[in-house]
Amino acid sequence: MSWRERAQRLRAVPLTAVLQFSGAQPDRSDPRKWHTGRGVLTITETKFMNWNCGQGGGGAIDLVMHLHQLGFGQALEWLEIHFGTATLIAPDLYRDRRYRFRRPARDTWRWSAVICSRKRHLPAALLETLIDSGSLYADAHANAVFVLQGKRNEPVGAELRGTTAVAWRGMAPGSRKDQGFFAIPTTPSLTTIVLCESAIDAISCHALHPQHRCLSTAGARPNPAWLAELVSQARQLYCGFDRDDTGEAMAQAMMQLHPSIQRIRPSRKDWNDVLRPGP
């Protein structure tokens, strides 16, 4: 079966199945509505609409791309892993340069990381450690680049965070969030782990709790592909998602899938809010 035929088959996966496997929660009063990490979605047969950000689409592939911020090839891989056969589409697609992850070009002056530190009150010593390890740097567009590492310590993606006056966040093209994660410390020297929604939250959490290794799930995702193996390896694993409706819903979904995981909440909305001075 060609990848085009597979794509046609995977596009027909029920949207509710994708939502359930992604940890979305059905609305108690409206069966067409689902609460997700991207906002509230309305489902009408094979179409969906996210009223929070004004985006919609049709079919399972579009929905996976929207929920998990993946490219087309990555969405096919995600669906194949969760609903298809053991033969993956991704190796063929990732040979195409359009689907490969390529590190954003560095800004050798590193000045955007300093701006990020000032705005977010991230400890300079922690940032310097990450910069020295190659896990954090600034790109040519003044974005802070937080590198996701795979099983063999190879870069598999990057979270991007704007450091200019315009607030912006996203993933570097070709990032494979289900293949790795951003972590601090970068090496698994600490056996107690806290899962956070973003790299900045992970750094903030580690600054507040230096006895824990803090990882980013790159969004409030309850079941990234690497999580099951991590659960089997960690002495203690906590879900430190945001203290809001989405964070709570996704944390509950994660703990239902992995009962050994416990909940830990920031005292404010997120870990960086806790780190920053304010009321």
mmCIF file of C-alpha atoms in Angstrom:
data_model
loop_
_atom_site.group_PDB
_atom_site.id
_atom_site.type_symbol
_atom_site.label_atom_id
_atom_site.label_comp_id
_atom_site.label_asym_id
_atom_site.label_seq_id
_atom_site.Cartn_x
_atom_site.Cartn_y
_atom_site.Cartn_z
ATOM 1 C CA MET A 1 0.000 0.000 0.000
ATOM 2 C CA SER A 2 1.430 3.392 -1.005
ATOM 3 C CA TRP A 3 1.623 6.248 1.469
ATOM 4 C CA ARG A 4 -1.109 8.044 -0.491
ATOM 5 C CA GLU A 5 -3.430 5.065 -0.011
ATOM 6 C CA ARG A 6 -2.516 4.927 3.647
ATOM 7 C CA ALA A 7 -3.202 8.638 4.010
ATOM 8 C CA GLN A 8 -6.634 8.157 2.484
ATOM 9 C CA ARG A 9 -7.366 5.345 4.939
ATOM 10 C CA LEU A 10 -6.037 7.232 7.962
ATOM 11 C CA ARG A 11 -7.980 10.353 7.059
ATOM 12 C CA ALA A 12 -11.153 8.332 7.734
ATOM 13 C CA VAL A 13 -10.258 7.533 11.365
ATOM 14 C CA PRO A 14 -13.141 8.869 13.503
ATOM 15 C CA LEU A 15 -12.385 12.291 14.932
ATOM 16 C CA THR A 16 -13.720 11.235 18.332
ATOM 17 C CA ALA A 17 -11.136 8.411 18.438
ATOM 18 C CA VAL A 18 -8.328 10.890 17.759
ATOM 19 C CA LEU A 19 -9.672 13.211 20.432
ATOM 20 C CA GLN A 20 -9.931 10.445 23.025
ATOM 21 C CA PHE A 21 -6.414 9.202 22.325
ATOM 22 C CA SER A 22 -5.133 12.788 22.528
ATOM 23 C CA GLY A 23 -6.558 13.199 26.015
ATOM 24 C CA ALA A 24 -9.384 15.546 25.024
ATOM 25 C CA GLN A 25 -12.390 15.719 27.304
ATOM 26 C CA PRO A 26 -16.004 15.734 26.024
ATOM 27 C CA ASP A 27 -18.173 18.618 27.117
ATOM 28 C CA ARG A 28 -20.729 17.584 29.738
ATOM 29 C CA SER A 29 -23.587 19.553 28.224
ATOM 30 C CA ASP A 30 -22.845 19.526 24.474
ATOM 31 C CA PRO A 31 -21.762 16.193 22.886
ATOM 32 C CA ARG A 32 -20.362 18.019 19.853
ATOM 33 C CA LYS A 33 -17.837 19.967 21.935
ATOM 34 C CA TRP A 34 -14.461 18.701 23.164
ATOM 35 C CA HIS A 35 -11.973 20.403 25.474
ATOM 36 C CA THR A 36 -8.395 20.093 24.203
ATOM 37 C CA GLY A 37 -4.980 21.585 24.837
ATOM 38 C CA ARG A 38 -5.604 23.925 21.882
ATOM 39 C CA GLY A 39 -9.014 25.081 23.089
ATOM 40 C CA VAL A 40 -12.653 24.008 22.670
ATOM 41 C CA LEU A 41 -13.415 22.155 19.433
ATOM 42 C CA THR A 42 -16.805 21.569 17.837
ATOM 43 C CA ILE A 43 -17.107 18.300 15.894
ATOM 44 C CA THR A 44 -19.597 17.904 13.035
ATOM 45 C CA GLU A 45 -19.177 14.446 11.461
ATOM 46 C CA THR A 46 -15.771 14.643 9.712
ATOM 47 C CA LYS A 47 -15.179 18.357 10.274
ATOM 48 C CA PHE A 48 -13.953 20.293 13.303
ATOM 49 C CA MET A 49 -13.752 23.924 14.320
ATOM 50 C CA ASN A 50 -11.644 25.499 17.067
ATOM 51 C CA TRP A 51 -13.489 28.623 18.133
ATOM 52 C CA ASN A 52 -10.651 29.747 20.407
ATOM 53 C CA CYS A 53 -8.257 30.354 17.533
ATOM 54 C CA GLY A 54 -10.634 30.435 14.558
ATOM 55 C CA GLN A 55 -9.153 27.361 12.858
ATOM 56 C CA GLY A 56 -10.839 24.263 11.499
ATOM 57 C CA GLY A 57 -10.441 21.404 9.093
ATOM 58 C CA GLY A 58 -11.709 18.057 7.928
ATOM 59 C CA GLY A 59 -10.585 14.498 8.591
ATOM 60 C CA ALA A 60 -8.293 12.836 11.097
ATOM 61 C CA ILE A 61 -5.052 14.079 9.514
ATOM 62 C CA ASP A 62 -6.077 17.726 9.781
ATOM 63 C CA LEU A 63 -7.190 17.162 13.363
ATOM 64 C CA VAL A 64 -3.895 15.570 14.410
ATOM 65 C CA MET A 65 -1.946 18.368 12.724
ATOM 66 C CA HIS A 66 -4.048 20.890 14.631
ATOM 67 C CA LEU A 67 -4.022 19.216 18.054
ATOM 68 C CA HIS A 68 -0.355 18.242 18.128
ATOM 69 C CA GLN A 69 1.113 21.009 15.925
ATOM 70 C CA LEU A 70 2.577 18.489 13.492
ATOM 71 C CA GLY A 71 3.357 18.611 9.812
ATOM 72 C CA PHE A 72 1.510 16.418 7.306
ATOM 73 C CA GLY A 73 4.072 13.611 7.376
ATOM 74 C CA GLN A 74 4.290 13.672 11.142
ATOM 75 C CA ALA A 75 0.491 13.492 11.431
ATOM 76 C CA LEU A 76 0.469 10.421 9.200
ATOM 77 C CA GLU A 77 3.081 8.810 11.406
ATOM 78 C CA TRP A 78 1.081 9.615 14.557
ATOM 79 C CA LEU A 79 -2.080 8.075 13.108
ATOM 80 C CA GLU A 80 -0.212 5.034 11.799
ATOM 81 C CA ILE A 81 1.310 4.412 15.224
ATOM 82 C CA HIS A 82 -1.988 4.731 17.068
ATOM 83 C CA PHE A 83 -4.487 3.352 14.563
ATOM 84 C CA GLY A 84 -2.596 1.629 11.765
ATOM 85 C CA THR A 85 -0.293 -1.301 11.185
ATOM 86 C CA ALA A 86 3.244 -1.690 12.456
ATOM 87 C CA THR A 87 4.608 -0.397 9.144
ATOM 88 C CA LEU A 88 5.231 3.327 9.529
ATOM 89 C CA ILE A 89 4.864 5.915 6.856
ATOM 90 C CA ALA A 90 7.334 8.334 8.346
ATOM 91 C CA PRO A 91 10.662 6.827 7.154
ATOM 92 C CA ASP A 92 9.630 7.311 3.530
ATOM 93 C CA LEU A 93 8.309 10.787 4.111
ATOM 94 C CA TYR A 94 11.236 11.977 6.191
ATOM 95 C CA ARG A 95 13.614 11.206 3.342
ATOM 96 C CA ASP A 96 11.914 14.143 1.672
ATOM 97 C CA ARG A 97 13.615 17.335 2.836
ATOM 98 C CA ARG A 98 10.238 18.981 3.341
ATOM 99 C CA TYR A 99 9.601 16.713 6.348
ATOM 100 C CA ARG A 100 13.049 16.692 7.951
ATOM 101 C CA PHE A 101 13.940 18.626 11.055
ATOM 102 C CA ARG A 102 16.714 21.092 10.469
ATOM 103 C CA ARG A 103 18.072 23.171 13.313
ATOM 104 C CA PRO A 104 17.333 26.887 12.968
ATOM 105 C CA ALA A 105 20.471 28.890 12.229
ATOM 106 C CA ARG A 106 22.265 30.196 15.306
ATOM 107 C CA ASP A 107 22.713 33.808 16.310
ATOM 108 C CA THR A 108 26.256 33.737 17.627
ATOM 109 C CA TRP A 109 25.704 36.781 19.820
ATOM 110 C CA ARG A 110 23.184 34.868 21.962
ATOM 111 C CA TRP A 111 21.509 38.129 22.844
ATOM 112 C CA SER A 112 17.939 36.872 22.492
ATOM 113 C CA ALA A 113 18.547 34.306 25.246
ATOM 114 C CA VAL A 114 19.550 37.203 27.509
ATOM 115 C CA ILE A 115 16.321 39.025 26.635
ATOM 116 C CA CYS A 116 14.397 35.825 27.400
ATOM 117 C CA SER A 117 16.108 35.657 30.783
ATOM 118 C CA ARG A 118 15.200 39.248 31.629
ATOM 119 C CA LYS A 119 11.563 38.864 30.662
ATOM 120 C CA ARG A 120 11.059 35.516 32.287
ATOM 121 C CA HIS A 121 13.409 35.882 35.257
ATOM 122 C CA LEU A 122 15.106 32.600 34.371
ATOM 123 C CA PRO A 123 18.368 32.161 36.319
ATOM 124 C CA ALA A 124 21.317 33.148 34.151
ATOM 125 C CA ALA A 125 23.400 30.247 35.476
ATOM 126 C CA LEU A 126 20.841 27.693 34.270
ATOM 127 C CA LEU A 127 20.622 29.356 30.860
ATOM 128 C CA GLU A 128 24.405 29.352 30.478
ATOM 129 C CA THR A 129 24.494 25.627 31.274
ATOM 130 C CA LEU A 130 21.870 24.955 28.603
ATOM 131 C CA ILE A 131 23.664 27.188 26.083
ATOM 132 C CA ASP A 132 26.958 25.402 26.723
ATOM 133 C CA SER A 133 25.281 22.017 26.176
ATOM 134 C CA GLY A 134 23.686 23.167 22.899
ATOM 135 C CA SER A 135 20.150 22.719 24.239
ATOM 136 C CA LEU A 136 19.396 26.443 24.098
ATOM 137 C CA TYR A 137 20.486 29.120 21.681
ATOM 138 C CA ALA A 138 19.180 32.116 19.758
ATOM 139 C CA ASP A 139 18.272 31.972 16.078
ATOM 140 C CA ALA A 140 18.581 34.645 13.401
ATOM 141 C CA HIS A 141 15.017 35.846 14.115
ATOM 142 C CA ALA A 142 15.728 36.541 17.801
ATOM 143 C CA ASN A 143 13.810 33.438 18.887
ATOM 144 C CA ALA A 144 14.994 31.360 21.812
ATOM 145 C CA VAL A 145 15.493 27.801 20.486
ATOM 146 C CA PHE A 146 14.963 24.953 22.967
ATOM 147 C CA VAL A 147 16.222 21.707 21.427
ATOM 148 C CA LEU A 148 14.338 18.409 21.779
ATOM 149 C CA GLN A 149 16.658 15.415 22.177
ATOM 150 C CA GLY A 150 15.831 11.893 21.003
ATOM 151 C CA LYS A 151 16.814 8.510 22.419
ATOM 152 C CA ARG A 152 20.341 8.696 21.040
ATOM 153 C CA ASN A 153 20.773 12.331 22.117
ATOM 154 C CA GLU A 154 20.193 13.468 18.561
ATOM 155 C CA PRO A 155 18.140 16.641 17.952
ATOM 156 C CA VAL A 156 14.618 15.758 16.808
ATOM 157 C CA GLY A 157 12.947 19.150 17.072
ATOM 158 C CA ALA A 158 12.886 22.507 18.809
ATOM 159 C CA GLU A 159 10.473 24.712 20.685
ATOM 160 C CA LEU A 160 10.703 28.333 19.579
ATOM 161 C CA ARG A 161 9.829 31.297 21.761
ATOM 162 C CA GLY A 162 9.877 34.866 20.496
ATOM 163 C CA THR A 163 11.870 37.322 22.590
ATOM 164 C CA THR A 164 10.831 40.560 20.885
ATOM 165 C CA ALA A 165 7.885 42.812 21.749
ATOM 166 C CA VAL A 166 5.533 40.494 19.803
ATOM 167 C CA ALA A 167 4.676 37.411 21.886
ATOM 168 C CA TRP A 168 5.141 34.285 19.758
ATOM 169 C CA ARG A 169 5.697 30.579 20.270
ATOM 170 C CA GLY A 170 5.827 27.561 17.994
ATOM 171 C CA MET A 171 7.805 24.537 16.834
ATOM 172 C CA ALA A 172 10.667 24.504 14.341
ATOM 173 C CA PRO A 173 9.585 22.979 10.999
ATOM 174 C CA GLY A 174 9.997 19.201 10.937
ATOM 175 C CA SER A 175 10.002 18.862 14.729
ATOM 176 C CA ARG A 176 9.010 15.400 15.952
ATOM 177 C CA LYS A 177 7.564 15.941 19.409
ATOM 178 C CA ASP A 178 6.773 12.259 19.906
ATOM 179 C CA GLN A 179 10.421 11.313 19.341
ATOM 180 C CA GLY A 180 12.040 13.369 22.107
ATOM 181 C CA PHE A 181 11.819 16.240 24.550
ATOM 182 C CA PHE A 182 13.583 19.230 26.071
ATOM 183 C CA ALA A 183 14.943 18.495 29.555
ATOM 184 C CA ILE A 184 16.864 20.191 32.339
ATOM 185 C CA PRO A 185 19.270 18.839 33.428
ATOM 186 C CA THR A 186 19.950 17.498 29.942
ATOM 187 C CA THR A 187 21.339 14.212 31.287
ATOM 188 C CA PRO A 188 19.164 11.820 33.365
ATOM 189 C CA SER A 189 21.105 12.255 36.604
ATOM 190 C CA LEU A 190 17.964 12.845 38.698
ATOM 191 C CA THR A 191 15.372 10.078 39.046
ATOM 192 C CA THR A 192 12.417 12.262 40.076
ATOM 193 C CA ILE A 193 10.852 13.904 37.029
ATOM 194 C CA VAL A 194 8.307 16.690 36.541
ATOM 195 C CA LEU A 195 6.516 17.012 33.189
ATOM 196 C CA CYS A 196 5.788 20.611 32.175
ATOM 197 C CA GLU A 197 3.912 22.159 29.260
ATOM 198 C CA SER A 198 6.839 24.109 27.789
ATOM 199 C CA ALA A 199 10.600 24.467 27.922
ATOM 200 C CA ILE A 200 10.325 27.774 29.801
ATOM 201 C CA ASP A 201 8.083 26.132 32.376
ATOM 202 C CA ALA A 202 10.553 23.247 32.691
ATOM 203 C CA ILE A 203 13.456 25.644 33.347
ATOM 204 C CA SER A 204 11.332 27.600 35.816
ATOM 205 C CA CYS A 205 10.237 24.442 37.633
ATOM 206 C CA HIS A 206 13.823 23.223 37.903
ATOM 207 C CA ALA A 207 14.891 26.610 39.257
ATOM 208 C CA LEU A 208 12.243 26.233 41.950
ATOM 209 C CA HIS A 209 12.859 22.503 42.519
ATOM 210 C CA PRO A 210 16.515 21.797 41.622
ATOM 211 C CA GLN A 211 16.242 18.275 43.039
ATOM 212 C CA HIS A 212 13.936 17.335 40.126
ATOM 213 C CA ARG A 213 14.640 16.790 36.452
ATOM 214 C CA CYS A 214 12.071 18.798 34.484
ATOM 215 C CA LEU A 215 10.874 17.890 30.987
ATOM 216 C CA SER A 216 8.704 19.684 28.453
ATOM 217 C CA THR A 217 5.905 17.865 26.643
ATOM 218 C CA ALA A 218 5.773 20.800 24.153
ATOM 219 C CA GLY A 219 2.113 21.464 24.882
ATOM 220 C CA ALA A 220 -0.402 19.975 27.294
ATOM 221 C CA ARG A 221 -0.115 16.488 25.794
ATOM 222 C CA PRO A 222 -1.201 13.611 28.049
ATOM 223 C CA ASN A 223 0.452 10.728 26.220
ATOM 224 C CA PRO A 224 3.510 11.501 24.067
ATOM 225 C CA ALA A 225 4.988 8.362 22.533
ATOM 226 C CA TRP A 226 8.095 8.465 24.759
ATOM 227 C CA LEU A 227 6.151 8.667 28.028
ATOM 228 C CA ALA A 228 5.519 4.946 28.625
ATOM 229 C CA GLU A 229 9.233 4.150 28.574
ATOM 230 C CA LEU A 230 9.930 7.094 30.860
ATOM 231 C CA VAL A 231 7.313 5.837 33.338
ATOM 232 C CA SER A 232 9.087 2.483 33.512
ATOM 233 C CA GLN A 233 12.452 4.140 34.175
ATOM 234 C CA ALA A 234 11.638 6.956 36.595
ATOM 235 C CA ARG A 235 11.542 6.463 40.351
ATOM 236 C CA GLN A 236 8.834 9.104 40.635
ATOM 237 C CA LEU A 237 7.031 10.988 37.904
ATOM 238 C CA TYR A 238 4.857 14.084 38.389
ATOM 239 C CA CYS A 239 2.579 15.903 35.970
ATOM 240 C CA GLY A 240 3.233 19.610 36.475
ATOM 241 C CA PHE A 241 0.863 20.996 33.840
ATOM 242 C CA ASP A 242 -0.600 24.479 34.245
ATOM 243 C CA ARG A 243 -3.047 25.347 36.980
ATOM 244 C CA ASP A 244 -5.938 26.032 34.584
ATOM 245 C CA ASP A 245 -8.819 24.099 33.047
ATOM 246 C CA THR A 246 -6.764 22.708 30.172
ATOM 247 C CA GLY A 247 -3.842 21.767 32.392
ATOM 248 C CA GLU A 248 -6.128 20.007 34.858
ATOM 249 C CA ALA A 249 -8.008 18.114 32.134
ATOM 250 C CA MET A 250 -4.822 16.967 30.397
ATOM 251 C CA ALA A 251 -3.208 16.010 33.717
ATOM 252 C CA GLN A 252 -6.217 13.870 34.621
ATOM 253 C CA ALA A 253 -6.064 12.206 31.200
ATOM 254 C CA MET A 254 -2.361 11.473 31.683
ATOM 255 C CA MET A 255 -2.888 9.966 35.129
ATOM 256 C CA GLN A 256 -5.722 7.789 33.819
ATOM 257 C CA LEU A 257 -3.385 6.407 31.164
ATOM 258 C CA HIS A 258 -0.427 6.115 33.574
ATOM 259 C CA PRO A 259 -1.720 5.641 37.144
ATOM 260 C CA SER A 260 1.759 5.813 38.711
ATOM 261 C CA ILE A 261 2.066 9.490 37.717
ATOM 262 C CA GLN A 262 1.103 11.963 40.428
ATOM 263 C CA ARG A 263 -0.111 15.545 40.126
ATOM 264 C CA ILE A 264 1.949 18.543 41.210
ATOM 265 C CA ARG A 265 0.534 22.027 40.592
ATOM 266 C CA PRO A 266 2.249 25.400 40.371
ATOM 267 C CA SER A 267 0.879 27.811 42.969
ATOM 268 C CA ARG A 268 0.030 30.257 40.161
ATOM 269 C CA LYS A 269 -1.053 29.571 36.572
ATOM 270 C CA ASP A 270 2.285 28.093 35.472
ATOM 271 C CA TRP A 271 5.799 27.566 36.818
ATOM 272 C CA ASN A 272 7.188 30.706 35.226
ATOM 273 C CA ASP A 273 4.455 32.756 36.878
ATOM 274 C CA VAL A 274 5.617 31.313 40.201
ATOM 275 C CA LEU A 275 9.226 32.220 39.423
ATOM 276 C CA ARG A 276 8.465 35.786 38.357
ATOM 277 C CA PRO A 277 7.841 38.441 41.018
ATOM 278 C CA GLY A 278 4.316 39.750 41.194
ATOM 279 C CA PRO A 279 1.063 39.717 43.175
#
